[in-house]
Amino acid sequence: MNENEYLQQVANLAGLRHYPQQGPWSKKSGSAVGTRDNYVTAIGFSHNRQGASLVILLRFKKLEQPELVKSALKSAAIKKGKLGAVGNNFLRWDWKYSFTKPKAEEVAKLAEDLRTAIKPVTTAFDGRCEQCASTSTQSLTLLNGMPMFICATCQDKVRHELNQAAVNYEAITPNYPNGLVLGLGAAAVGGLAWGLVAYAINYIFLYGAILIGYFVAAGVLKGTGKVTRLGQIIIPLLTIASVLFGDSIFYTLIVMKEEHVAFSSRLLNAVVVHLWQIEIQGSGVLSLLFALVGAGYALYAARKPKFQAVFQPLGAPNS
Ligand SMILES: [Zn+2]
């Protein structure tokens, strides 16, 4: 049974409706969404590096102490899956599986058990907008995929606030000197660590370059205060420089060990000057490649934050 058919079946058993291509998770199979006892319920599939999970999301009225939800679930001692996250108006339950999906009947039962467990400590929705708590709001709207009760006025407000956030972000004047100083610092420390670790384990590893990329990106962004085109150029350059610096440290340490000489700036200098010859003989090309991957990751991490609220009525994926 494919995910679409499966979610259709879960929806029928759990008293929800299946909406292909909609909901908080996997776009293709969509999710089973609806309200039961006025608790918003969404069930779908989440695929990440750790594997596949069936995810149940329950939403309730905003509350002061989300810890109460946690302890209520703990004392309910539910055996299938485990608690993923609790917020002040939602809980996420993850059921990891490999190969065979959990039985649809068990999933429907689980959604019910979860609801029963949190009922004493939460309040269900009451047909009003959950934002302003006044306007009558009968149908669910998806906000960036998340089903909620939100009236038209509050939707406009959210849109306006996000626009304002985007305007404020544009208004930040980037501090390049600061970005460069912090970026250089991160590159130097990262390169040194890379060289020392490579020497210690006698092996250059990919994650090191990726870590350096992240580290440099974080330094530059903290300094400049925002993502800019220039920052996006500086970050990969510093990442590559950092890895090359690390390689110089690595080869200097190797020379010191093999030739039984003490560290000197002349030695380091000699290595730096001949780094390219050394690199093409050893695994240098590989570490440059790693550095580029690291820079790629860094750039991905340093992309502009999204200030966007997409509201979508349930059952109309293309509107
Ligand atoms: Zn409202």
Short mmCIF file of C-alpha atoms and ligand atoms in Angstrom, two decimals:
data_model
loop_
_atom_site.label_atom_id
_atom_site.label_comp_id
_atom_site.label_asym_id
_atom_site.label_seq_id
_atom_site.Cartn_x
_atom_site.Cartn_y
_atom_site.Cartn_z
CA MET A 1 0.00 0.00 0.00
CA ASN A 2 1.48 3.38 -0.91
CA GLU A 3 1.51 6.35 1.45
CA ASN A 4 -1.52 7.98 -0.17
CA GLU A 5 -3.71 4.90 0.18
CA TYR A 6 -2.39 4.29 3.66
CA LEU A 7 -3.17 7.83 4.86
CA GLN A 8 -6.60 7.55 3.27
CA GLN A 9 -7.19 4.46 5.36
CA VAL A 10 -5.82 6.04 8.55
CA ALA A 11 -8.04 9.09 7.92
CA ASN A 12 -11.14 6.89 7.63
CA LEU A 13 -10.31 5.00 10.82
CA ALA A 14 -9.38 8.10 12.80
CA GLY A 15 -12.29 10.25 11.68
CA LEU A 16 -10.12 12.63 9.67
CA ARG A 17 -9.85 13.51 5.98
CA HIS A 18 -6.91 12.80 3.72
CA TYR A 19 -5.56 15.85 1.90
CA PRO A 20 -2.98 14.86 -0.72
CA GLN A 21 -0.09 17.31 -1.11
CA GLN A 22 -1.09 19.30 1.99
CA GLY A 23 -0.08 19.47 5.59
CA PRO A 24 3.11 19.95 7.59
CA TRP A 25 5.17 17.08 6.11
CA SER A 26 5.92 15.17 2.93
CA LYS A 27 4.35 17.06 0.05
CA LYS A 28 3.54 14.02 -2.05
CA SER A 29 1.40 11.94 0.26
CA GLY A 30 0.02 14.91 2.17
CA SER A 31 -1.64 14.26 5.50
CA ALA A 32 -4.79 13.18 7.27
CA VAL A 33 -6.20 16.28 8.95
CA GLY A 34 -9.25 17.15 10.96
CA THR A 35 -10.60 17.83 14.41
CA ARG A 36 -11.62 15.22 16.96
CA ASP A 37 -13.31 16.54 20.08
CA ASN A 38 -12.12 19.93 18.80
CA TYR A 39 -8.46 18.93 18.99
CA VAL A 40 -6.71 19.58 15.69
CA THR A 41 -5.17 16.33 14.52
CA ALA A 42 -2.76 15.81 11.63
CA ILE A 43 -1.13 12.51 10.67
CA GLY A 44 1.52 12.12 8.00
CA PHE A 45 4.93 10.82 7.05
CA SER A 46 8.22 12.46 7.82
CA HIS A 47 11.35 11.27 6.03
CA ASN A 48 14.72 12.37 7.25
CA ARG A 49 18.25 11.03 7.49
CA GLN A 50 17.32 8.81 10.43
CA GLY A 51 14.65 7.09 8.39
CA ALA A 52 10.90 7.17 8.08
CA SER A 53 8.45 8.05 10.82
CA LEU A 54 4.75 8.23 11.05
CA VAL A 55 3.99 11.51 12.78
CA ILE A 56 0.93 12.50 14.76
CA LEU A 57 0.40 16.16 15.54
CA LEU A 58 -2.19 17.27 18.09
CA ARG A 59 -2.99 20.94 18.58
CA PHE A 60 -4.88 22.56 21.43
CA LYS A 61 -5.50 26.02 22.86
CA LYS A 62 -2.39 27.86 23.93
CA LEU A 63 -1.48 26.98 27.51
CA GLU A 64 0.92 28.31 30.09
CA GLN A 65 2.68 25.13 31.13
CA PRO A 66 3.54 22.71 28.32
CA GLU A 67 5.35 20.59 30.94
CA LEU A 68 1.94 19.40 32.10
CA VAL A 69 1.38 17.82 28.69
CA LYS A 70 4.71 16.06 28.97
CA SER A 71 3.97 14.58 32.37
CA ALA A 72 0.43 13.60 31.35
CA LEU A 73 1.88 11.67 28.40
CA LYS A 74 4.50 10.10 30.59
CA SER A 75 1.97 8.77 33.05
CA ALA A 76 -0.18 7.48 30.16
CA ALA A 77 2.80 5.21 29.31
CA ILE A 78 1.94 4.84 25.63
CA LYS A 79 3.96 2.02 24.09
CA LYS A 80 3.89 2.85 20.37
CA GLY A 81 6.34 5.50 19.18
CA LYS A 82 7.62 8.30 21.35
CA LEU A 83 7.15 11.97 22.11
CA GLY A 84 8.87 14.15 19.51
CA ALA A 85 8.16 17.63 20.83
CA VAL A 86 5.77 19.65 22.95
CA GLY A 87 5.02 23.32 22.45
CA ASN A 88 2.53 25.60 24.16
CA ASN A 89 -0.18 24.66 21.64
CA PHE A 90 0.88 21.36 20.09
CA LEU A 91 2.45 18.00 20.62
CA ARG A 92 4.25 15.89 18.06
CA TRP A 93 4.46 12.13 18.40
CA ASP A 94 6.91 10.13 16.27
CA TRP A 95 6.56 6.50 15.40
CA LYS A 96 9.74 5.35 13.67
CA TYR A 97 9.52 2.26 11.52
CA SER A 98 11.55 0.40 8.97
CA PHE A 99 10.08 -1.25 5.86
CA THR A 100 6.58 -1.97 7.14
CA LYS A 101 4.31 0.90 8.09
CA PRO A 102 2.52 0.61 11.43
CA LYS A 103 -0.95 -0.91 11.19
CA ALA A 104 -3.51 1.77 10.28
CA GLU A 105 -5.82 0.61 13.08
CA GLU A 106 -3.02 1.03 15.62
CA VAL A 107 -2.28 4.52 14.35
CA ALA A 108 -5.91 5.57 14.70
CA LYS A 109 -5.96 4.09 18.18
CA LEU A 110 -2.72 5.89 19.06
CA ALA A 111 -4.15 9.27 18.00
CA GLU A 112 -7.12 8.60 20.26
CA ASP A 113 -4.94 7.50 23.19
CA LEU A 114 -2.81 10.62 22.87
CA ARG A 115 -5.90 12.83 22.88
CA THR A 116 -7.32 11.03 25.90
CA ALA A 117 -4.03 11.39 27.74
CA ILE A 118 -3.76 15.17 27.31
CA LYS A 119 -7.45 16.04 27.75
CA PRO A 120 -7.21 16.65 31.52
CA VAL A 121 -4.39 19.20 31.12
CA THR A 122 -5.32 20.95 27.85
CA THR A 123 -8.28 22.86 26.41
CA ALA A 124 -9.79 22.05 23.04
CA PHE A 125 -10.60 24.72 20.46
CA ASP A 126 -14.07 26.24 20.54
CA GLY A 127 -14.89 27.43 17.04
CA ARG A 128 -13.15 30.76 17.49
CA CYS A 129 -9.92 32.09 16.01
CA GLU A 130 -7.02 30.87 18.15
CA GLN A 131 -5.13 34.13 17.67
CA CYS A 132 -7.69 36.76 18.69
CA ALA A 133 -9.99 34.32 20.51
CA SER A 134 -13.05 36.25 19.32
CA THR A 135 -13.89 35.88 15.61
CA SER A 136 -15.93 32.78 14.86
CA THR A 137 -13.68 30.47 12.82
CA GLN A 138 -15.13 27.12 11.82
CA SER A 139 -12.68 25.81 9.26
CA LEU A 140 -9.00 25.03 9.42
CA THR A 141 -6.43 27.01 7.50
CA LEU A 142 -2.87 25.90 6.82
CA LEU A 143 -0.14 28.34 7.82
CA ASN A 144 3.00 27.12 6.06
CA GLY A 145 1.41 23.69 6.18
CA MET A 146 0.35 23.81 9.83
CA PRO A 147 -3.41 23.41 10.37
CA MET A 148 -4.90 26.06 12.64
CA PHE A 149 -8.01 28.11 13.33
CA ILE A 150 -7.12 31.62 12.25
CA CYS A 151 -9.54 34.31 11.06
CA ALA A 152 -9.03 36.49 7.99
CA THR A 153 -8.13 39.56 10.08
CA CYS A 154 -5.45 37.68 12.00
CA GLN A 155 -4.08 36.20 8.77
CA ASP A 156 -3.62 39.74 7.47
CA LYS A 157 -1.94 40.70 10.72
CA VAL A 158 0.53 37.81 10.52
CA ARG A 159 1.32 38.67 6.90
CA HIS A 160 1.84 42.30 7.85
CA GLU A 161 4.14 41.41 10.78
CA LEU A 162 6.26 39.18 8.56
CA ASN A 163 6.49 41.90 5.93
CA GLN A 164 7.62 44.25 8.67
CA ALA A 165 10.24 41.71 9.79
CA ALA A 166 11.52 41.50 6.21
CA VAL A 167 11.65 45.31 5.97
CA ASN A 168 13.52 45.51 9.28
CA TYR A 169 15.99 42.89 8.08
CA GLU A 170 16.64 44.85 4.88
CA ALA A 171 17.23 47.95 7.02
CA ILE A 172 20.14 46.40 8.95
CA THR A 173 23.42 47.95 7.84
CA PRO A 174 25.91 45.11 7.44
CA ASN A 175 29.04 45.50 9.53
CA TYR A 176 31.72 44.09 7.19
CA PRO A 177 34.82 44.86 9.31
CA ASN A 178 33.24 42.98 12.18
CA GLY A 179 32.24 40.12 9.89
CA LEU A 180 35.73 39.86 8.47
CA VAL A 181 37.38 39.87 11.91
CA LEU A 182 35.07 37.19 13.30
CA GLY A 183 35.24 35.21 10.05
CA LEU A 184 39.05 35.29 10.01
CA GLY A 185 39.12 34.29 13.68
CA ALA A 186 36.83 31.35 13.00
CA ALA A 187 38.89 30.34 9.95
CA ALA A 188 42.15 30.48 11.95
CA VAL A 189 40.81 28.50 14.91
CA GLY A 190 39.03 26.04 12.61
CA GLY A 191 42.13 25.55 10.46
CA LEU A 192 44.33 24.98 13.48
CA ALA A 193 41.89 22.42 14.88
CA TRP A 194 41.64 20.73 11.46
CA GLY A 195 45.46 20.46 11.20
CA LEU A 196 45.89 19.15 14.74
CA VAL A 197 43.07 16.63 14.46
CA ALA A 198 44.30 15.45 11.05
CA TYR A 199 47.75 14.95 12.54
CA ALA A 200 46.43 13.18 15.61
CA ILE A 201 44.36 10.67 13.66
CA ASN A 202 46.57 10.82 10.55
CA TYR A 203 43.55 11.17 8.38
CA ILE A 204 41.62 14.04 6.81
CA PHE A 205 37.93 13.73 7.16
CA LEU A 206 35.03 15.33 5.35
CA TYR A 207 33.03 16.41 8.36
CA GLY A 208 35.96 18.54 9.51
CA ALA A 209 35.67 20.71 6.41
CA ILE A 210 31.92 20.93 6.81
CA LEU A 211 32.33 21.95 10.44
CA ILE A 212 34.80 24.63 9.44
CA GLY A 213 32.34 25.87 6.85
CA TYR A 214 29.62 26.18 9.46
CA PHE A 215 31.99 27.77 11.91
CA VAL A 216 33.21 30.38 9.43
CA ALA A 217 29.66 31.14 8.28
CA ALA A 218 28.55 31.63 11.87
CA GLY A 219 31.49 33.98 12.52
CA VAL A 220 30.92 36.10 9.42
CA LEU A 221 27.17 36.35 10.00
CA LYS A 222 27.52 37.21 13.65
CA GLY A 223 29.88 39.97 12.65
CA THR A 224 27.98 41.44 9.70
CA GLY A 225 24.58 40.97 11.32
CA LYS A 226 22.82 39.75 8.17
CA VAL A 227 23.19 37.65 5.04
CA THR A 228 24.57 39.66 2.12
CA ARG A 229 26.04 38.87 -1.29
CA LEU A 230 29.51 39.92 -0.12
CA GLY A 231 29.20 37.68 2.93
CA GLN A 232 28.25 34.80 0.65
CA ILE A 233 31.50 35.38 -1.24
CA ILE A 234 33.65 35.80 1.88
CA ILE A 235 32.36 32.63 3.56
CA PRO A 236 33.55 30.02 1.00
CA LEU A 237 36.83 31.85 0.48
CA LEU A 238 37.58 31.85 4.20
CA THR A 239 36.51 28.21 4.46
CA ILE A 240 38.96 27.16 1.77
CA ALA A 241 41.70 29.34 3.29
CA SER A 242 40.98 27.73 6.66
CA VAL A 243 41.33 24.19 5.32
CA LEU A 244 44.52 25.08 3.45
CA PHE A 245 45.87 26.63 6.64
CA GLY A 246 44.92 23.43 8.47
CA ASP A 247 46.73 21.37 5.85
CA SER A 248 49.85 23.54 6.30
CA ILE A 249 49.74 22.84 10.03
CA PHE A 250 49.26 19.15 9.30
CA TYR A 251 52.24 18.93 6.91
CA THR A 252 54.41 21.05 9.18
CA LEU A 253 53.73 18.65 12.04
CA ILE A 254 54.54 15.70 9.77
CA VAL A 255 57.87 17.27 8.73
CA MET A 256 58.69 18.04 12.38
CA LYS A 257 58.09 14.42 13.31
CA GLU A 258 59.88 12.77 10.39
CA GLU A 259 62.88 15.12 10.35
CA HIS A 260 63.03 15.55 14.13
CA VAL A 261 63.08 19.33 13.92
CA ALA A 262 61.43 21.86 16.21
CA PHE A 263 58.65 24.15 15.10
CA SER A 264 59.76 27.40 13.52
CA SER A 265 58.02 30.04 11.48
CA ARG A 266 60.58 29.36 8.71
CA LEU A 267 59.46 25.76 8.53
CA LEU A 268 55.78 26.75 8.44
CA ASN A 269 56.64 29.33 5.79
CA ALA A 270 58.43 26.74 3.67
CA VAL A 271 55.42 24.44 3.88
CA VAL A 272 53.03 27.25 2.94
CA VAL A 273 55.19 28.27 -0.03
CA HIS A 274 55.33 24.69 -1.31
CA LEU A 275 51.83 23.78 -0.24
CA TRP A 276 50.56 23.34 -3.78
CA GLN A 277 53.34 20.86 -4.70
CA ILE A 278 52.73 18.99 -1.48
CA GLU A 279 48.98 18.99 -1.98
CA ILE A 280 49.03 17.46 -5.45
CA GLN A 281 51.31 14.68 -4.23
CA GLY A 282 49.25 13.85 -1.18
CA SER A 283 45.56 13.97 -0.50
CA GLY A 284 45.49 17.72 -0.95
CA VAL A 285 43.12 17.71 -3.87
CA LEU A 286 40.75 15.69 -1.75
CA SER A 287 40.91 18.10 1.15
CA LEU A 288 40.29 21.01 -1.22
CA LEU A 289 37.26 19.15 -2.46
CA PHE A 290 36.17 18.68 1.14
CA ALA A 291 36.68 22.37 1.74
CA LEU A 292 34.40 23.18 -1.18
CA VAL A 293 31.75 20.86 0.21
CA GLY A 294 32.18 22.62 3.55
CA ALA A 295 31.81 25.98 1.83
CA GLY A 296 28.70 24.72 0.07
CA TYR A 297 27.20 23.73 3.39
CA ALA A 298 28.24 27.04 4.87
CA LEU A 299 26.51 28.91 2.09
CA TYR A 300 23.41 26.80 2.49
CA ALA A 301 23.45 27.55 6.22
CA ALA A 302 23.96 31.24 5.48
CA ARG A 303 21.03 31.70 3.14
CA LYS A 304 18.62 34.50 3.86
CA PRO A 305 15.99 33.81 6.48
CA LYS A 306 12.51 33.40 5.03
CA PHE A 307 9.89 35.84 6.16
CA GLN A 308 6.91 34.31 4.55
CA ALA A 309 3.51 33.18 5.68
CA VAL A 310 1.58 31.10 3.20
CA PHE A 311 -2.04 30.59 4.13
CA GLN A 312 -3.90 27.89 2.32
CA PRO A 313 -7.41 26.56 2.79
CA LEU A 314 -7.56 22.81 3.39
CA GLY A 315 -8.50 20.86 0.29
CA ALA A 316 -7.21 23.44 -2.18
CA PRO A 317 -3.48 22.71 -2.64
CA ASN A 318 -3.08 24.96 -5.65
CA SER A 319 -4.82 28.08 -4.46
ZN ZN B 1 -8.49 36.23 14.73
#
